[in-house]
Amino acid sequence: MTDRTTGSHPHGAGPERAGRDESSVRGSTEPPSLPLFGPGSQFHAFFDDPRWALAVVRATVLEAAHPQIGAALIANSTFVAHPWRRLRNTLLSLRRMFGADEQVRQREAARLNRLHARLSGVDERNRPYDAMDPEIRAWVVATLFESTVTMCRLSGQPLDQATMERLYTEFQAFLAVLGDRAGHLPPTLREFWPYYDRVVEEELENTEALRIILYRLFDHLPAPPLLGDLPTVWAAGRALAGPVLGAITVASLPEPFRRRAGLPEIPGARTLTQGAYLAMGLARFLPDGWIQGQAMADLLSLPPDSDDPRARTLAALRDRTKRAGALLRLLSPLAAEPDPAEEGRPVQRSAGEFFDEVLDQTGDGYLDWPDLAAMAREVSGRLDLDEPEETRLYDAYAHWWRELQAALDTDGDGRISRHEYAAAVPSLAGPALIRVAEVLFDVTDADGDRTIDAEEYRALFRTGFRRELADVDGACSRGAFVRDFLCFMSGRRRSTAYDPLLAEA
């Protein structure tokens, strides 16, 4: 049995197994009146804990190692091309699900179920996957729970048995809100550990999604939007932090899986892992409110030219950094490489750049339905759409995909390559794309007055209203909105509004 404290294989059950069994025999000691969600819940105390960032990465790797989840990630997820967007949306979803507002929780659960119902197919070995499979959804919840327990243990603050029981009950309640039947996640903590060990030892694989996370994503992680104009600084930091984060993640994984998957055993990695968790755990001594996970994700997602006061403050600091860097280059005897951020980005995109930055949302080098579905998913999440608006938006994108496929898929393989797109150099402003723009206007126009006001504009773009679009009493008409969208999508012009929505990492 794996020792989750050190990752070693003990000679007996060990104190960890004994403690787990003892707790389960006693049963939960928490009074039933304690809340399962919102302030007062055990999960609420962890959400803004910096250690949880490492725990979420670890849980994501364990999810990606499941062949069904790994296949769904490869085929549908934007985690490679847009990892910061994916992180922010995940944290927002968890905050909605574990918050105190029951109505918000039910809306989010319905949204997640609609999202998962659209994710099914077969992997490269022709094995089916379905994101609505209750056993798969149970494994996702299991990895979050177990990684939270491991997070506390590695940082020298192991959970007592009553707290562990309470946390497990909260994660069971999370799964129940999604509507999954009881039994897919074991009913008691005592039964959970054999279930977890069985999945780890028998079902997890060295999937393509896992390899991308460990060996590509960490080493090539794109800069978050807020730091997008500091590529040199970001690349230098990533060169140091990427391998360390990868080593920490691998060392924290269950030893039977590491051995079977052939993951490298780096000398000193276990000590480094415990040190990293311990160091991040010291943040608990900071004053309340100093570290908030959602606020940090929101900040990193802000584009440099955002009108948010936080972005303006950091922009001023970046300007000073650039001036200092320019002075150093003047004093340096060696010629320095020009900083792309200082040269400015051209207004026009080439066809290839537009394909890579906008159309290929999943980052696999091809344009197919999951890429356009990712666009619809991002807009739906930003606007918090319900049925039938969400379905209208997906249907509009699906019609556009059929139009693109008929025009550009010259080899008939069911997808559009970068070469096929660039060779055709098409004007994308056909009837289907115009319909996408019209539906996008309709779902953004929350009050139905047939104009986009400043508040509705900010809901979609998360930045201030562009006054040059205002052509109806200080608001944006349907015609102006549609023209701006088509100019971006077919003219391949960069846009201060649509770039953060569809192109930024």
Short mmCIF file of C-alpha atoms in Angstrom, two decimals:
data_model
loop_
_atom_site.label_atom_id
_atom_site.label_comp_id
_atom_site.label_asym_id
_atom_site.label_seq_id
_atom_site.Cartn_x
_atom_site.Cartn_y
_atom_site.Cartn_z
CA MET A 1 0.00 0.00 0.00
CA THR A 2 1.31 3.40 -0.91
CA ASP A 3 2.46 5.67 1.89
CA ARG A 4 1.12 9.08 0.88
CA THR A 5 3.49 10.85 3.20
CA THR A 6 6.69 9.83 1.48
CA GLY A 7 5.56 7.97 -1.63
CA SER A 8 7.42 4.85 -0.43
CA HIS A 9 6.05 1.30 -0.14
CA PRO A 10 5.91 0.48 3.60
CA HIS A 11 6.38 -3.01 4.99
CA GLY A 12 3.06 -2.93 6.81
CA ALA A 13 -0.10 -0.94 7.00
CA GLY A 14 1.76 1.92 8.67
CA PRO A 15 0.43 4.71 10.85
CA GLU A 16 -1.30 6.41 7.92
CA ARG A 17 -3.44 3.37 7.09
CA ALA A 18 -4.13 2.76 10.76
CA GLY A 19 -5.28 6.33 11.25
CA ARG A 20 -7.52 6.18 8.23
CA ASP A 21 -9.21 2.97 9.33
CA GLU A 22 -9.65 4.13 12.91
CA SER A 23 -11.45 7.25 11.72
CA SER A 24 -13.76 5.29 9.49
CA VAL A 25 -14.65 2.82 12.22
CA ARG A 26 -15.54 5.66 14.58
CA GLY A 27 -17.48 7.50 11.87
CA SER A 28 -17.73 11.23 11.57
CA THR A 29 -17.61 13.17 14.82
CA GLU A 30 -18.83 16.42 13.25
CA PRO A 31 -22.26 17.64 14.29
CA PRO A 32 -24.79 17.48 11.45
CA SER A 33 -25.51 21.21 11.66
CA LEU A 34 -22.16 22.21 10.16
CA PRO A 35 -22.58 23.61 6.63
CA LEU A 36 -21.46 21.59 3.64
CA PHE A 37 -20.95 24.69 1.51
CA GLY A 38 -19.98 28.32 2.00
CA PRO A 39 -18.32 29.93 5.05
CA GLY A 40 -17.93 27.44 7.84
CA SER A 41 -17.29 24.50 5.54
CA GLN A 42 -13.91 22.81 5.54
CA PHE A 43 -13.37 23.37 1.81
CA HIS A 44 -13.98 27.10 2.21
CA ALA A 45 -10.92 27.28 4.47
CA PHE A 46 -8.74 25.70 1.77
CA PHE A 47 -9.91 27.60 -1.30
CA ASP A 48 -7.61 30.60 -0.81
CA ASP A 49 -4.74 28.53 0.59
CA PRO A 50 -1.65 28.94 -1.67
CA ARG A 51 -0.82 25.27 -1.16
CA TRP A 52 -3.99 24.40 -2.98
CA ALA A 53 -2.45 25.61 -6.24
CA LEU A 54 0.01 22.70 -6.03
CA ALA A 55 -2.79 20.35 -4.98
CA VAL A 56 -4.94 21.33 -7.98
CA VAL A 57 -2.03 20.74 -10.37
CA ARG A 58 -1.47 17.33 -8.79
CA ALA A 59 -5.18 16.47 -9.02
CA THR A 60 -5.22 17.56 -12.67
CA VAL A 61 -2.34 15.20 -13.45
CA LEU A 62 -4.14 12.30 -11.75
CA GLU A 63 -7.28 13.11 -13.74
CA ALA A 64 -5.30 13.31 -17.00
CA ALA A 65 -3.80 9.89 -16.24
CA HIS A 66 -7.23 8.30 -16.44
CA PRO A 67 -7.60 7.16 -20.06
CA GLN A 68 -11.16 8.48 -20.48
CA ILE A 69 -10.44 11.87 -18.94
CA GLY A 70 -7.12 12.13 -20.76
CA ALA A 71 -8.83 11.47 -24.09
CA ALA A 72 -11.50 14.09 -23.36
CA LEU A 73 -8.83 16.64 -22.45
CA ILE A 74 -6.82 16.03 -25.60
CA ALA A 75 -9.86 16.23 -27.87
CA ASN A 76 -11.78 19.09 -26.27
CA SER A 77 -9.85 21.09 -23.70
CA THR A 78 -8.07 24.40 -24.13
CA PHE A 79 -5.60 23.65 -21.32
CA VAL A 80 -2.61 23.63 -23.72
CA ALA A 81 -3.26 26.82 -25.69
CA HIS A 82 -5.18 28.73 -23.01
CA PRO A 83 -4.09 27.39 -19.59
CA TRP A 84 -4.69 30.63 -17.68
CA ARG A 85 -8.21 30.90 -19.02
CA ARG A 86 -8.82 27.28 -18.03
CA LEU A 87 -7.45 27.93 -14.53
CA ARG A 88 -9.60 30.99 -13.99
CA ASN A 89 -12.76 29.26 -15.19
CA THR A 90 -12.06 26.23 -12.99
CA LEU A 91 -11.60 28.37 -9.88
CA LEU A 92 -14.74 30.35 -10.69
CA SER A 93 -16.74 27.16 -11.11
CA LEU A 94 -15.49 25.73 -7.80
CA ARG A 95 -16.29 28.99 -6.02
CA ARG A 96 -19.81 28.91 -7.41
CA MET A 97 -20.30 25.26 -6.47
CA PHE A 98 -18.92 25.56 -2.94
CA GLY A 99 -20.32 29.02 -2.19
CA ALA A 100 -23.17 29.78 0.17
CA ASP A 101 -25.74 30.72 -2.49
CA GLU A 102 -27.85 27.66 -3.29
CA GLN A 103 -29.35 29.22 -6.42
CA VAL A 104 -25.89 29.98 -7.84
CA ARG A 105 -24.80 26.42 -7.02
CA GLN A 106 -27.75 24.87 -8.83
CA ARG A 107 -27.21 27.10 -11.88
CA GLU A 108 -23.54 26.15 -12.01
CA ALA A 109 -24.34 22.45 -11.63
CA ALA A 110 -26.78 22.69 -14.54
CA ARG A 111 -24.16 24.50 -16.62
CA LEU A 112 -21.53 21.87 -15.86
CA ASN A 113 -23.92 19.08 -16.78
CA ARG A 114 -24.71 20.75 -20.10
CA LEU A 115 -20.98 21.21 -20.74
CA HIS A 116 -20.14 17.59 -19.89
CA ALA A 117 -23.03 16.26 -21.99
CA ARG A 118 -21.31 17.73 -25.05
CA LEU A 119 -18.02 15.91 -24.41
CA SER A 120 -17.95 12.34 -25.74
CA GLY A 121 -16.09 10.37 -28.37
CA VAL A 122 -13.36 7.76 -28.73
CA ASP A 123 -9.64 7.90 -27.99
CA GLU A 124 -6.73 6.93 -30.25
CA ARG A 125 -7.25 3.25 -29.32
CA ASN A 126 -10.96 3.48 -30.20
CA ARG A 127 -12.00 3.35 -26.55
CA PRO A 128 -15.11 5.45 -25.81
CA TYR A 129 -15.14 8.35 -23.39
CA ASP A 130 -18.09 10.25 -21.99
CA ALA A 131 -17.75 13.19 -19.61
CA MET A 132 -21.16 12.35 -18.13
CA ASP A 133 -19.99 8.90 -17.00
CA PRO A 134 -20.68 9.02 -13.23
CA GLU A 135 -17.66 6.87 -12.43
CA ILE A 136 -15.40 9.31 -14.27
CA ARG A 137 -16.95 12.30 -12.51
CA ALA A 138 -16.46 10.50 -9.20
CA TRP A 139 -12.76 10.08 -9.98
CA VAL A 140 -12.39 13.82 -10.63
CA VAL A 141 -13.88 14.56 -7.20
CA ALA A 142 -11.72 11.83 -5.63
CA THR A 143 -8.51 13.39 -6.96
CA LEU A 144 -9.45 16.80 -5.54
CA PHE A 145 -10.22 15.32 -2.13
CA GLU A 146 -7.14 13.10 -1.94
CA SER A 147 -4.83 15.84 -3.23
CA THR A 148 -6.15 18.20 -0.55
CA VAL A 149 -5.41 15.58 2.12
CA THR A 150 -1.94 15.02 0.64
CA MET A 151 -1.36 18.78 0.50
CA CYS A 152 -1.86 19.06 4.24
CA ARG A 153 0.30 16.04 4.99
CA LEU A 154 3.22 17.16 2.82
CA SER A 155 3.20 20.61 4.39
CA GLY A 156 3.47 19.20 7.90
CA GLN A 157 -0.15 19.90 8.86
CA PRO A 158 -1.93 16.55 8.45
CA LEU A 159 -5.68 16.63 8.85
CA ASP A 160 -7.11 15.03 11.93
CA GLN A 161 -9.58 12.25 11.27
CA ALA A 162 -12.71 14.24 12.08
CA THR A 163 -11.69 17.02 9.68
CA MET A 164 -10.89 14.48 6.99
CA GLU A 165 -14.33 12.91 7.42
CA ARG A 166 -15.97 16.30 7.21
CA LEU A 167 -14.05 17.25 4.06
CA TYR A 168 -14.97 13.96 2.41
CA THR A 169 -18.64 14.56 3.19
CA GLU A 170 -18.42 17.97 1.51
CA PHE A 171 -16.94 16.49 -1.66
CA GLN A 172 -19.66 13.82 -1.66
CA ALA A 173 -22.21 16.64 -1.43
CA PHE A 174 -20.52 18.37 -4.39
CA LEU A 175 -21.02 15.25 -6.49
CA ALA A 176 -24.61 14.93 -5.30
CA VAL A 177 -25.40 18.49 -6.45
CA LEU A 178 -24.40 17.41 -9.96
CA GLY A 179 -27.14 14.79 -9.73
CA ASP A 180 -24.95 11.68 -9.73
CA ARG A 181 -26.34 8.65 -7.95
CA ALA A 182 -24.85 7.52 -4.65
CA GLY A 183 -22.34 4.69 -4.86
CA HIS A 184 -19.97 5.92 -7.53
CA LEU A 185 -17.93 7.59 -4.79
CA PRO A 186 -17.63 5.21 -1.81
CA PRO A 187 -20.05 6.11 0.99
CA THR A 188 -17.47 6.15 3.79
CA LEU A 189 -13.89 7.31 4.13
CA ARG A 190 -12.84 3.81 5.12
CA GLU A 191 -14.10 2.49 1.78
CA PHE A 192 -12.64 5.42 -0.13
CA TRP A 193 -8.97 4.52 0.34
CA PRO A 194 -9.17 1.00 -1.19
CA TYR A 195 -11.20 2.48 -4.05
CA TYR A 196 -8.57 5.18 -4.63
CA ASP A 197 -5.68 2.70 -4.48
CA ARG A 198 -7.44 0.35 -6.90
CA VAL A 199 -7.98 3.07 -9.53
CA VAL A 200 -4.39 4.27 -9.18
CA GLU A 201 -2.91 0.80 -9.50
CA GLU A 202 -5.24 -0.66 -12.14
CA GLU A 203 -6.74 2.09 -14.29
CA LEU A 204 -4.34 5.02 -14.58
CA GLU A 205 -2.01 5.18 -17.59
CA ASN A 206 0.81 7.30 -18.94
CA THR A 207 -1.59 9.12 -21.25
CA GLU A 208 -0.78 11.75 -23.84
CA ALA A 209 -2.55 14.38 -21.73
CA LEU A 210 -0.39 13.53 -18.73
CA ARG A 211 2.80 13.77 -20.80
CA ILE A 212 1.75 17.14 -22.20
CA ILE A 213 1.19 18.54 -18.72
CA LEU A 214 4.43 17.22 -17.25
CA TYR A 215 6.82 17.65 -20.19
CA ARG A 216 5.34 20.39 -22.36
CA LEU A 217 2.99 22.63 -20.44
CA PHE A 218 5.31 23.35 -17.52
CA ASP A 219 8.27 24.07 -19.79
CA HIS A 220 6.33 26.11 -22.39
CA LEU A 221 3.64 27.71 -20.27
CA PRO A 222 2.56 30.91 -22.05
CA ALA A 223 2.64 34.14 -20.10
CA PRO A 224 -0.63 35.16 -18.47
CA PRO A 225 -2.32 38.07 -20.25
CA LEU A 226 -1.20 40.59 -17.65
CA LEU A 227 2.47 39.74 -18.30
CA GLY A 228 2.14 39.15 -22.03
CA ASP A 229 4.24 42.20 -22.90
CA LEU A 230 7.19 41.00 -20.78
CA PRO A 231 8.19 37.88 -22.72
CA THR A 232 11.85 37.93 -21.70
CA VAL A 233 11.09 38.23 -17.99
CA TRP A 234 8.45 35.51 -18.21
CA ALA A 235 10.70 33.15 -20.18
CA ALA A 236 13.50 33.55 -17.64
CA GLY A 237 11.20 32.81 -14.71
CA ARG A 238 9.58 29.90 -16.48
CA ALA A 239 12.96 28.34 -17.27
CA LEU A 240 13.62 28.12 -13.54
CA ALA A 241 10.15 27.39 -12.19
CA GLY A 242 8.92 24.97 -14.88
CA PRO A 243 11.29 22.06 -14.15
CA VAL A 244 10.89 22.58 -10.40
CA LEU A 245 7.10 22.47 -10.63
CA GLY A 246 7.30 19.35 -12.76
CA ALA A 247 9.64 17.62 -10.31
CA ILE A 248 7.42 18.56 -7.35
CA THR A 249 4.31 17.25 -9.08
CA VAL A 250 5.88 13.95 -10.11
CA ALA A 251 7.38 13.35 -6.67
CA SER A 252 3.98 13.87 -5.02
CA LEU A 253 2.20 11.27 -7.18
CA PRO A 254 1.45 7.79 -5.80
CA GLU A 255 4.50 5.57 -6.01
CA PRO A 256 2.77 2.60 -7.74
CA PHE A 257 1.63 4.85 -10.55
CA ARG A 258 5.03 6.55 -10.90
CA ARG A 259 6.69 3.17 -11.21
CA ARG A 260 4.19 1.76 -13.71
CA ALA A 261 4.14 4.93 -15.83
CA GLY A 262 7.94 5.12 -15.91
CA LEU A 263 8.07 8.62 -14.42
CA PRO A 264 11.59 9.63 -13.42
CA GLU A 265 12.75 9.47 -9.82
CA ILE A 266 14.79 12.65 -9.34
CA PRO A 267 17.19 12.60 -6.34
CA GLY A 268 16.06 15.04 -3.68
CA ALA A 269 12.66 15.62 -5.31
CA ARG A 270 10.71 14.35 -2.30
CA THR A 271 12.54 16.72 0.02
CA LEU A 272 11.99 19.55 -2.46
CA THR A 273 8.28 18.68 -2.61
CA GLN A 274 7.81 18.75 1.13
CA GLY A 275 9.80 21.98 1.34
CA ALA A 276 7.64 23.62 -1.34
CA TYR A 277 4.40 22.66 0.37
CA LEU A 278 5.77 23.74 3.75
CA ALA A 279 6.95 27.10 2.41
CA MET A 280 3.62 27.84 0.75
CA GLY A 281 1.85 26.79 3.93
CA LEU A 282 3.55 29.64 5.79
CA ALA A 283 1.18 31.99 3.98
CA ARG A 284 -1.44 31.06 6.60
CA PHE A 285 0.28 33.59 8.88
CA LEU A 286 -0.58 36.45 6.52
CA PRO A 287 -3.56 38.65 7.43
CA ASP A 288 -6.97 37.46 6.27
CA GLY A 289 -7.85 38.55 2.75
CA TRP A 290 -4.27 39.05 1.56
CA ILE A 291 -4.35 35.97 -0.64
CA GLN A 292 -7.51 35.11 -2.57
CA GLY A 293 -7.28 32.47 -5.28
CA GLN A 294 -10.01 33.87 -7.51
CA ALA A 295 -8.68 37.43 -7.19
CA MET A 296 -5.18 36.30 -8.17
CA ALA A 297 -6.53 34.39 -11.19
CA ASP A 298 -8.61 37.41 -12.21
CA LEU A 299 -5.58 39.66 -11.93
CA LEU A 300 -3.39 37.43 -14.09
CA SER A 301 -6.18 37.29 -16.68
CA LEU A 302 -6.34 41.06 -17.11
CA PRO A 303 -4.89 42.26 -20.44
CA PRO A 304 -2.16 44.92 -20.11
CA ASP A 305 -4.42 47.60 -21.59
CA SER A 306 -7.34 46.85 -19.29
CA ASP A 307 -9.01 49.78 -17.56
CA ASP A 308 -8.92 47.89 -14.25
CA PRO A 309 -7.00 49.96 -11.65
CA ARG A 310 -4.85 46.95 -10.77
CA ALA A 311 -3.74 46.59 -14.38
CA ARG A 312 -2.89 50.29 -14.59
CA THR A 313 -0.74 50.05 -11.46
CA LEU A 314 1.19 47.08 -12.83
CA ALA A 315 1.50 48.77 -16.22
CA ALA A 316 3.29 51.66 -14.53
CA LEU A 317 5.69 49.21 -12.85
CA ARG A 318 6.31 47.49 -16.20
CA ASP A 319 7.12 50.82 -17.82
CA ARG A 320 9.75 51.50 -15.17
CA THR A 321 11.16 48.01 -15.67
CA LYS A 322 11.44 48.59 -19.41
CA ARG A 323 13.22 51.91 -18.90
CA ALA A 324 15.67 50.28 -16.52
CA GLY A 325 16.24 47.49 -19.03
CA ALA A 326 16.85 50.00 -21.81
CA LEU A 327 19.45 51.76 -19.66
CA LEU A 328 21.23 48.47 -18.98
CA ARG A 329 21.32 47.68 -22.70
CA LEU A 330 22.91 51.06 -23.38
CA LEU A 331 25.60 50.30 -20.84
CA SER A 332 26.09 46.73 -22.01
CA PRO A 333 28.97 45.99 -24.42
CA LEU A 334 26.85 43.31 -26.12
CA ALA A 335 23.95 43.94 -28.43
CA ALA A 336 20.68 42.78 -26.96
CA GLU A 337 17.83 41.09 -28.70
CA PRO A 338 14.96 43.49 -29.38
CA ASP A 339 12.02 43.08 -27.03
CA PRO A 340 8.91 42.27 -29.06
CA ALA A 341 6.78 44.02 -26.47
CA GLU A 342 8.69 47.25 -27.02
CA GLU A 343 8.39 47.07 -30.76
CA GLY A 344 4.60 46.84 -30.52
CA ARG A 345 2.31 44.31 -32.05
CA PRO A 346 1.15 44.88 -35.63
CA VAL A 347 -2.50 45.65 -36.17
CA GLN A 348 -2.82 42.99 -38.86
CA ARG A 349 -2.41 39.25 -38.37
CA SER A 350 -1.26 36.85 -41.02
CA ALA A 351 -3.56 33.96 -41.85
CA GLY A 352 -1.23 31.60 -39.97
CA GLU A 353 -1.12 33.79 -36.88
CA PHE A 354 -4.88 34.10 -36.87
CA PHE A 355 -5.20 30.32 -37.12
CA ASP A 356 -2.79 29.70 -34.23
CA GLU A 357 -3.96 32.45 -31.91
CA VAL A 358 -7.71 32.48 -32.48
CA LEU A 359 -9.08 29.49 -34.37
CA ASP A 360 -6.99 26.64 -32.91
CA GLN A 361 -8.37 26.89 -29.38
CA THR A 362 -7.21 23.40 -28.31
CA GLY A 363 -3.66 23.91 -29.61
CA ASP A 364 -3.47 20.65 -31.56
CA GLY A 365 -2.61 22.29 -34.89
CA TYR A 366 -6.03 21.72 -36.44
CA LEU A 367 -9.37 23.48 -36.58
CA ASP A 368 -12.36 21.28 -35.85
CA TRP A 369 -15.57 21.38 -33.86
CA PRO A 370 -13.99 21.31 -30.36
CA ASP A 371 -12.19 24.58 -31.18
CA LEU A 372 -15.40 26.43 -32.03
CA ALA A 373 -17.19 24.73 -29.11
CA ALA A 374 -14.46 26.16 -26.85
CA MET A 375 -15.30 29.65 -28.13
CA ALA A 376 -18.99 29.09 -27.37
CA ARG A 377 -18.10 27.68 -23.96
CA GLU A 378 -15.98 30.70 -23.05
CA VAL A 379 -18.70 33.18 -24.04
CA SER A 380 -21.37 31.14 -22.24
CA GLY A 381 -19.29 31.07 -19.08
CA ARG A 382 -18.52 34.78 -19.14
CA LEU A 383 -22.16 35.71 -19.60
CA ASP A 384 -23.40 32.91 -17.29
CA LEU A 385 -25.96 31.87 -19.88
CA ASP A 386 -28.89 29.59 -19.21
CA GLU A 387 -30.91 27.56 -21.64
CA PRO A 388 -31.98 28.30 -24.34
CA GLU A 389 -29.45 31.10 -24.95
CA GLU A 390 -26.51 28.76 -24.48
CA THR A 391 -27.89 26.24 -26.95
CA ARG A 392 -28.58 29.02 -29.49
CA LEU A 393 -24.95 30.08 -29.28
CA TYR A 394 -23.62 26.51 -29.64
CA ASP A 395 -25.95 25.89 -32.58
CA ALA A 396 -24.70 29.04 -34.33
CA TYR A 397 -21.09 27.95 -33.91
CA ALA A 398 -21.98 24.42 -35.09
CA HIS A 399 -23.53 25.84 -38.27
CA TRP A 400 -20.39 27.92 -38.84
CA TRP A 401 -18.25 24.83 -38.39
CA ARG A 402 -20.22 22.96 -41.05
CA GLU A 403 -19.76 25.91 -43.41
CA LEU A 404 -15.99 26.05 -42.76
CA GLN A 405 -15.62 22.29 -43.13
CA ALA A 406 -17.42 22.27 -46.48
CA ALA A 407 -15.26 25.11 -47.81
CA LEU A 408 -11.81 24.34 -46.40
CA ASP A 409 -11.47 20.62 -45.61
CA THR A 410 -9.82 19.74 -48.92
CA ASP A 411 -8.48 16.31 -47.90
CA GLY A 412 -11.73 15.16 -46.29
CA ASP A 413 -10.23 14.16 -42.95
CA GLY A 414 -12.93 15.98 -40.99
CA ARG A 415 -10.70 18.81 -39.79
CA ILE A 416 -8.93 21.85 -41.20
CA SER A 417 -5.15 22.06 -41.04
CA ARG A 418 -3.19 25.28 -40.75
CA HIS A 419 -2.00 24.76 -44.32
CA GLU A 420 -5.52 24.24 -45.66
CA TYR A 421 -6.68 27.41 -43.95
CA ALA A 422 -3.71 29.57 -44.96
CA ALA A 423 -3.73 28.30 -48.56
CA ALA A 424 -7.36 29.25 -49.07
CA VAL A 425 -6.95 32.65 -47.38
CA PRO A 426 -10.72 32.78 -47.05
CA SER A 427 -13.02 35.59 -46.18
CA LEU A 428 -14.85 34.11 -43.23
CA ALA A 429 -17.71 36.58 -43.24
CA GLY A 430 -20.22 34.13 -44.70
CA PRO A 431 -23.84 33.72 -43.60
CA ALA A 432 -22.97 31.33 -40.77
CA LEU A 433 -20.42 33.66 -39.20
CA ILE A 434 -22.85 36.57 -39.49
CA ARG A 435 -25.34 34.40 -37.62
CA VAL A 436 -22.76 33.78 -34.89
CA ALA A 437 -22.28 37.53 -34.52
CA GLU A 438 -26.02 38.12 -34.32
CA VAL A 439 -26.56 35.45 -31.70
CA LEU A 440 -23.56 36.75 -29.73
CA PHE A 441 -25.20 40.19 -29.74
CA ASP A 442 -28.52 38.74 -28.59
CA VAL A 443 -27.08 36.83 -25.63
CA THR A 444 -24.94 39.82 -24.59
CA ASP A 445 -27.96 42.13 -24.73
CA ALA A 446 -29.24 40.95 -21.36
CA ASP A 447 -32.05 43.49 -21.03
CA GLY A 448 -33.30 42.96 -24.58
CA ASP A 449 -33.29 46.64 -25.58
CA ARG A 450 -31.41 45.82 -28.82
CA THR A 451 -28.32 47.76 -27.76
CA ILE A 452 -25.18 46.85 -25.78
CA ASP A 453 -24.65 49.24 -22.91
CA ALA A 454 -21.48 49.69 -20.86
CA GLU A 455 -22.47 47.11 -18.24
CA GLU A 456 -23.35 44.45 -20.81
CA TYR A 457 -20.14 45.18 -22.71
CA ARG A 458 -18.06 44.68 -19.58
CA ALA A 459 -19.81 41.39 -18.80
CA LEU A 460 -18.53 39.98 -22.10
CA PHE A 461 -15.17 41.67 -22.48
CA ARG A 462 -14.24 42.50 -18.85
CA THR A 463 -13.08 45.95 -19.83
CA GLY A 464 -14.54 49.40 -20.28
CA PHE A 465 -16.94 50.29 -23.08
CA ARG A 466 -15.33 51.30 -26.37
CA ARG A 467 -16.84 54.67 -27.15
CA GLU A 468 -16.03 54.40 -30.85
CA LEU A 469 -18.67 51.69 -31.04
CA ALA A 470 -21.34 53.86 -29.44
CA ASP A 471 -23.73 54.89 -32.18
CA VAL A 472 -27.12 54.85 -30.40
CA ASP A 473 -27.43 57.18 -27.41
CA GLY A 474 -24.05 56.15 -26.01
CA ALA A 475 -24.65 52.43 -26.58
CA CYS A 476 -23.63 49.92 -29.24
CA SER A 477 -26.21 48.96 -31.83
CA ARG A 478 -26.64 45.52 -33.32
CA GLY A 479 -25.08 46.65 -36.61
CA ALA A 480 -21.99 48.15 -34.96
CA PHE A 481 -21.47 45.07 -32.79
CA VAL A 482 -21.79 42.67 -35.72
CA ARG A 483 -19.43 44.75 -37.88
CA ASP A 484 -16.78 44.80 -35.13
CA PHE A 485 -17.01 41.04 -34.65
CA LEU A 486 -16.78 40.33 -38.38
CA CYS A 487 -13.86 42.74 -38.73
CA PHE A 488 -11.98 40.75 -36.10
CA MET A 489 -12.89 37.28 -37.38
CA SER A 490 -12.58 37.83 -41.12
CA GLY A 491 -10.27 40.82 -41.42
CA ARG A 492 -7.82 39.27 -38.94
CA ARG A 493 -7.31 42.60 -37.24
CA ARG A 494 -6.22 42.58 -33.65
CA SER A 495 -8.84 43.85 -31.25
CA THR A 496 -8.50 45.16 -27.71
CA ALA A 497 -11.85 43.51 -26.95
CA TYR A 498 -11.80 40.18 -28.81
CA ASP A 499 -8.13 39.30 -28.30
CA PRO A 500 -8.58 38.80 -24.53
CA LEU A 501 -11.80 36.87 -25.20
CA LEU A 502 -10.54 34.44 -27.85
CA ALA A 503 -6.77 34.76 -28.32
CA GLU A 504 -5.08 35.34 -24.97
CA ALA A 505 -3.67 32.45 -22.93
#
